[in-house]
């Protein structure tokens, strides 16, 4: 009798645990579908309804949802954080889609044009698979710090690694993938297979780092914390770079549309559209 009672109690406990996990799944999906703005200067906006949608200004503390497009102007910079602690930075003159495929939570960003820096958080010895795509490349990581620059409208993509290991796959040409270690970089051209040699210390890499440092110097002069991946220490050289924007120009949104603190942009005449529903199953 006692043995049967223990079995029934064990089954009951297991069912409660399963029910708890099922209840948590939608919350987990909702968390993964959002990225919070932790640092912002200059002209940074989002498109909620795709490329043809209306543009709304972003402010610090707000969140962007899956499939939203983030755009930065010539003086725009923003740093975002997702629920697992990973961050991505969007530099001036860039356009990216966050979680373009909400059914696949490993797909972090699609970069259409411009420059981003990503830092993927992970526990020691535990992989945290993520990927970033461009028109020509798929960049796969498991916990690392790296840059992606889409140089032009043909999709030429430059990838460089600060920490960890990155796998680069050409989306348009056959051939072996490239594996990049810290200090390595490679350019992906739309009409050529991946280069046989991995670039080291090239002029483009130096230009990317210089552009980043100019932004971090501008943040430092404003007394704004944030910016920079692991191992990046903002200097005090006084370089301003592209971070000359004034946060105040984002207060009213595009065309003076009000933006509630910590909330999503409010289109004229009502609340913002709800984010896409969480997928039925993980990708």
Coordinates of C-alpha atoms in Angstrom, one line a residue:
X1 CA 0.0 0.0 0.0
X2 CA 2.8 2.4 1.0
X3 CA 4.6 1.6 -2.2
X4 CA 1.6 2.4 -4.3
X5 CA 1.1 5.7 -2.5
X6 CA 4.7 6.7 -3.2
X7 CA 4.3 5.9 -6.9
X8 CA 1.1 7.9 -7.1
X9 CA 2.8 10.8 -5.4
X10 CA 5.8 10.6 -7.7
X11 CA 3.5 10.7 -10.8
X12 CA 1.6 13.6 -9.4
X13 CA 4.8 15.6 -8.8
X14 CA 6.0 14.8 -12.3
X15 CA 2.7 16.0 -13.8
X16 CA 3.0 19.2 -11.8
X17 CA 6.5 19.8 -13.1
X18 CA 5.5 19.2 -16.7
X19 CA 2.5 21.6 -16.3
X20 CA 4.8 24.2 -14.8
X21 CA 7.2 23.9 -17.8
X22 CA 4.3 24.2 -20.2
X23 CA 3.2 27.3 -18.6
X24 CA 6.7 28.8 -18.7
X25 CA 7.1 28.1 -22.4
X26 CA 5.0 31.0 -23.7
X27 CA 6.8 33.3 -21.2
X28 CA 10.2 32.1 -22.4
X29 CA 9.2 32.7 -26.0
X30 CA 7.9 36.2 -25.1
X31 CA 11.2 37.0 -23.4
X32 CA 13.3 35.7 -26.3
X33 CA 11.2 37.8 -28.7
X34 CA 12.2 41.1 -27.2
X35 CA 15.5 43.1 -27.0
X36 CA 15.8 46.1 -24.6
X37 CA 17.5 49.3 -25.6
X38 CA 20.2 49.9 -23.0
X39 CA 22.2 52.7 -24.7
X40 CA 21.1 55.0 -27.4
X41 CA 22.4 58.2 -29.0
X42 CA 21.4 60.1 -32.1
X43 CA 18.9 59.0 -34.8
X44 CA 17.7 55.4 -34.0
X45 CA 14.3 54.2 -35.2
X46 CA 12.3 51.1 -35.9
X47 CA 9.9 49.8 -38.5
X48 CA 7.2 47.7 -37.0
X49 CA 5.4 46.6 -40.2
X50 CA 8.3 45.7 -42.4
X51 CA 10.3 47.9 -44.8
X52 CA 7.2 49.7 -46.1
X53 CA 5.9 50.4 -42.6
X54 CA 6.0 53.7 -40.6
X55 CA 9.2 54.7 -38.8
X56 CA 9.1 55.3 -35.1
X57 CA 11.9 56.8 -33.0
X58 CA 13.4 54.6 -30.2
X59 CA 14.5 55.6 -26.8
X60 CA 16.5 54.0 -24.0
X61 CA 14.5 51.5 -21.9
X62 CA 12.2 50.6 -24.8
X63 CA 12.0 47.1 -26.3
X64 CA 11.9 45.9 -29.9
X65 CA 10.0 42.8 -30.8
X66 CA 10.6 40.0 -33.3
X67 CA 10.6 41.0 -37.0
X68 CA 11.0 44.7 -36.1
X69 CA 13.6 46.5 -38.2
X70 CA 16.1 48.8 -36.5
X71 CA 17.6 51.7 -38.5
X72 CA 20.3 54.1 -37.5
X73 CA 21.1 57.5 -39.1
X74 CA 24.5 59.0 -39.6
X75 CA 24.8 59.9 -36.0
X76 CA 22.8 57.0 -34.6
X77 CA 24.0 54.2 -32.3
X78 CA 22.2 51.8 -30.0
X79 CA 23.1 48.8 -27.8
X80 CA 20.4 46.1 -27.2
X81 CA 20.2 43.3 -24.6
X82 CA 18.2 40.1 -25.0
X83 CA 16.9 37.9 -22.1
X84 CA 20.0 35.7 -21.8
X85 CA 22.3 38.6 -21.3
X86 CA 23.7 38.7 -24.8
X87 CA 24.0 42.1 -26.5
X88 CA 24.3 43.6 -29.9
X89 CA 25.3 47.0 -31.0
X90 CA 24.1 48.8 -34.1
X91 CA 26.4 51.5 -35.5
X92 CA 25.6 54.5 -37.7
X93 CA 24.0 54.1 -41.1
X94 CA 22.9 50.5 -40.5
X95 CA 19.7 48.5 -40.9
X96 CA 19.0 45.1 -39.2
X97 CA 16.0 42.9 -38.5
X98 CA 15.7 41.4 -35.0
X99 CA 14.6 37.8 -34.8
X100 CA 13.5 37.7 -38.5
X101 CA 12.4 34.1 -38.0
X102 CA 10.6 33.9 -34.6
X103 CA 10.3 30.2 -35.0
X104 CA 14.1 29.9 -34.8
X105 CA 15.4 31.4 -31.6
X106 CA 19.0 30.9 -32.6
X107 CA 18.6 33.4 -35.4
X108 CA 19.4 36.7 -33.7
X109 CA 19.8 39.2 -36.5
X110 CA 19.7 39.8 -40.2
X111 CA 22.0 42.6 -41.3
X112 CA 20.8 44.4 -44.5
X113 CA 23.5 47.1 -44.5
X114 CA 25.9 48.6 -42.0
X115 CA 27.9 47.5 -39.0
X116 CA 27.0 45.5 -35.9
X117 CA 28.9 44.1 -33.0
X118 CA 27.6 41.0 -31.1
X119 CA 28.5 39.5 -27.7
X120 CA 26.9 36.2 -27.0
X121 CA 26.7 35.2 -23.3
X122 CA 27.1 31.6 -22.2
X123 CA 28.0 29.6 -19.2
X124 CA 31.4 28.0 -18.9
X125 CA 31.5 24.9 -21.1
X126 CA 27.9 25.4 -22.2
X127 CA 27.2 26.4 -25.8
X128 CA 24.7 29.2 -26.6
X129 CA 24.1 28.7 -30.4
X130 CA 23.2 31.9 -32.3
X131 CA 23.5 33.0 -35.8
X132 CA 23.6 36.3 -37.7
X133 CA 22.8 36.5 -41.4
X134 CA 23.5 38.9 -44.2
X135 CA 22.5 38.7 -47.9
X136 CA 25.6 36.6 -48.6
X137 CA 26.7 35.0 -45.3
X138 CA 25.5 32.9 -42.3
X139 CA 27.7 33.6 -39.2
X140 CA 27.3 30.9 -36.6
X141 CA 28.5 31.2 -33.0
X142 CA 28.2 29.4 -29.6
X143 CA 29.4 32.2 -27.3
X144 CA 31.8 34.8 -28.6
X145 CA 32.4 38.5 -29.6
X146 CA 32.4 39.4 -33.3
X147 CA 31.7 42.1 -35.8
X148 CA 29.7 42.0 -39.0
X149 CA 29.8 44.7 -41.6
X150 CA 27.6 44.6 -44.8
X151 CA 29.5 47.0 -47.0
X152 CA 27.2 47.6 -49.9
X153 CA 23.8 46.8 -51.5
X154 CA 25.3 43.7 -53.2
X155 CA 25.8 42.1 -49.8
X156 CA 29.5 42.1 -49.5
X157 CA 30.1 41.1 -45.9
X158 CA 33.1 41.5 -43.6
X159 CA 33.3 39.3 -40.5
X160 CA 35.9 39.7 -37.7
X161 CA 36.3 38.0 -34.4
X162 CA 37.4 39.4 -31.0
X163 CA 36.8 36.3 -28.9
X164 CA 35.8 32.7 -29.4
X165 CA 35.2 30.8 -32.6
X166 CA 32.9 31.8 -35.5
X167 CA 31.8 29.7 -38.5
X168 CA 31.2 31.6 -41.7
X169 CA 29.0 30.0 -44.5
X170 CA 28.5 31.5 -48.0
X171 CA 24.8 31.6 -48.8
X172 CA 25.3 32.0 -52.6
X173 CA 28.5 30.1 -53.5
X174 CA 29.6 26.5 -53.0
X175 CA 32.7 25.7 -51.0
X176 CA 33.9 24.9 -47.5
X177 CA 33.0 27.1 -44.5
X178 CA 35.6 29.3 -42.8
X179 CA 36.3 29.1 -39.1
X180 CA 37.6 32.3 -37.6
X181 CA 39.6 32.5 -34.3
X182 CA 40.3 35.7 -32.4
X183 CA 42.0 38.2 -34.6
X184 CA 40.8 36.5 -37.8
X185 CA 38.6 38.2 -40.4
X186 CA 37.2 37.3 -43.8
X187 CA 35.2 39.1 -46.6
X188 CA 32.3 37.3 -48.3
X189 CA 31.7 38.5 -51.9
X190 CA 28.4 37.6 -53.6
X191 CA 30.0 36.3 -56.8
X192 CA 33.0 34.5 -55.3
X193 CA 33.6 31.5 -53.1
X194 CA 35.0 32.2 -49.7
X195 CA 38.6 33.3 -50.0
X196 CA 41.3 30.7 -49.5
X197 CA 43.2 32.7 -47.0
X198 CA 41.8 34.3 -43.8
X199 CA 42.6 37.9 -43.6
X200 CA 44.7 39.2 -40.6
X201 CA 45.4 42.8 -39.7
X202 CA 44.0 44.2 -42.9
X203 CA 43.0 47.8 -43.5
X204 CA 39.3 47.2 -43.4
X205 CA 39.6 45.6 -39.9
X206 CA 41.5 48.6 -38.7
X207 CA 38.8 50.9 -40.1
X208 CA 36.1 48.9 -38.3
X209 CA 37.9 49.1 -35.0
X210 CA 38.5 52.8 -35.5
X211 CA 34.9 53.5 -36.2
X212 CA 33.9 51.6 -33.0
X213 CA 36.4 53.5 -30.9
X214 CA 35.1 56.8 -32.1
X215 CA 31.6 55.8 -30.9
X216 CA 32.9 54.7 -27.5
X217 CA 34.8 57.9 -27.1
X218 CA 31.7 59.9 -27.8
X219 CA 29.7 57.8 -25.2
X220 CA 32.5 58.3 -22.7
X221 CA 32.5 62.1 -23.2
X222 CA 28.7 62.1 -22.6
X223 CA 29.2 60.1 -19.4
X224 CA 27.1 57.3 -20.9
X225 CA 28.0 53.8 -19.8
X226 CA 27.9 50.9 -22.2
X227 CA 29.3 50.1 -25.6
X228 CA 32.2 47.8 -26.5
X229 CA 32.6 44.1 -26.4
X230 CA 34.9 42.2 -24.1
X231 CA 38.4 43.6 -24.1
X232 CA 37.3 47.0 -25.5
X233 CA 38.3 49.9 -23.3
X234 CA 37.1 53.3 -24.4
X235 CA 39.9 55.8 -24.8
X236 CA 40.0 59.4 -23.8
X237 CA 41.4 60.6 -27.1
X238 CA 38.4 62.9 -27.7
X239 CA 37.4 61.4 -31.0
X240 CA 33.8 62.0 -31.7
X241 CA 33.1 59.7 -34.7
X242 CA 29.5 59.3 -35.7
X243 CA 28.1 59.7 -32.2
X244 CA 27.2 63.4 -32.5
X245 CA 23.5 62.9 -32.1
X246 CA 21.3 64.5 -29.4
X247 CA 19.2 62.1 -27.4
X248 CA 16.5 64.8 -27.3
X249 CA 15.7 64.5 -30.9
X250 CA 14.1 61.1 -30.2
X251 CA 11.8 62.3 -27.4
X252 CA 8.9 62.9 -29.6
X253 CA 9.2 60.1 -32.1
X254 CA 9.0 60.4 -35.8
X255 CA 6.9 63.5 -36.7
X256 CA 6.3 64.3 -33.1
X257 CA 4.5 61.1 -32.2
X258 CA 4.6 60.6 -28.4
X259 CA 6.6 57.6 -27.0
X260 CA 5.7 56.3 -23.5
X261 CA 8.8 55.8 -21.2
X262 CA 9.9 52.2 -21.4
X263 CA 7.2 51.3 -23.9
X264 CA 6.8 50.7 -27.6
X265 CA 6.2 53.7 -30.0
X266 CA 2.6 54.7 -30.2
X267 CA 1.2 55.2 -33.7
X268 CA -1.3 58.0 -34.2
X269 CA -4.7 57.0 -33.0
X270 CA -3.9 54.0 -30.9
X271 CA -1.6 51.6 -29.2
X272 CA 1.2 49.8 -31.2
X273 CA 0.4 46.6 -32.9
X274 CA 1.0 43.5 -30.7
X275 CA 4.2 41.6 -31.4
X276 CA 4.0 38.4 -33.6
X277 CA 2.6 35.5 -31.6
X278 CA 5.2 33.0 -30.2
X279 CA 5.7 30.0 -32.5
X280 CA 4.1 26.6 -31.9
X281 CA 7.5 25.0 -31.5
X282 CA 11.2 26.0 -31.4
X283 CA 13.3 26.0 -34.5

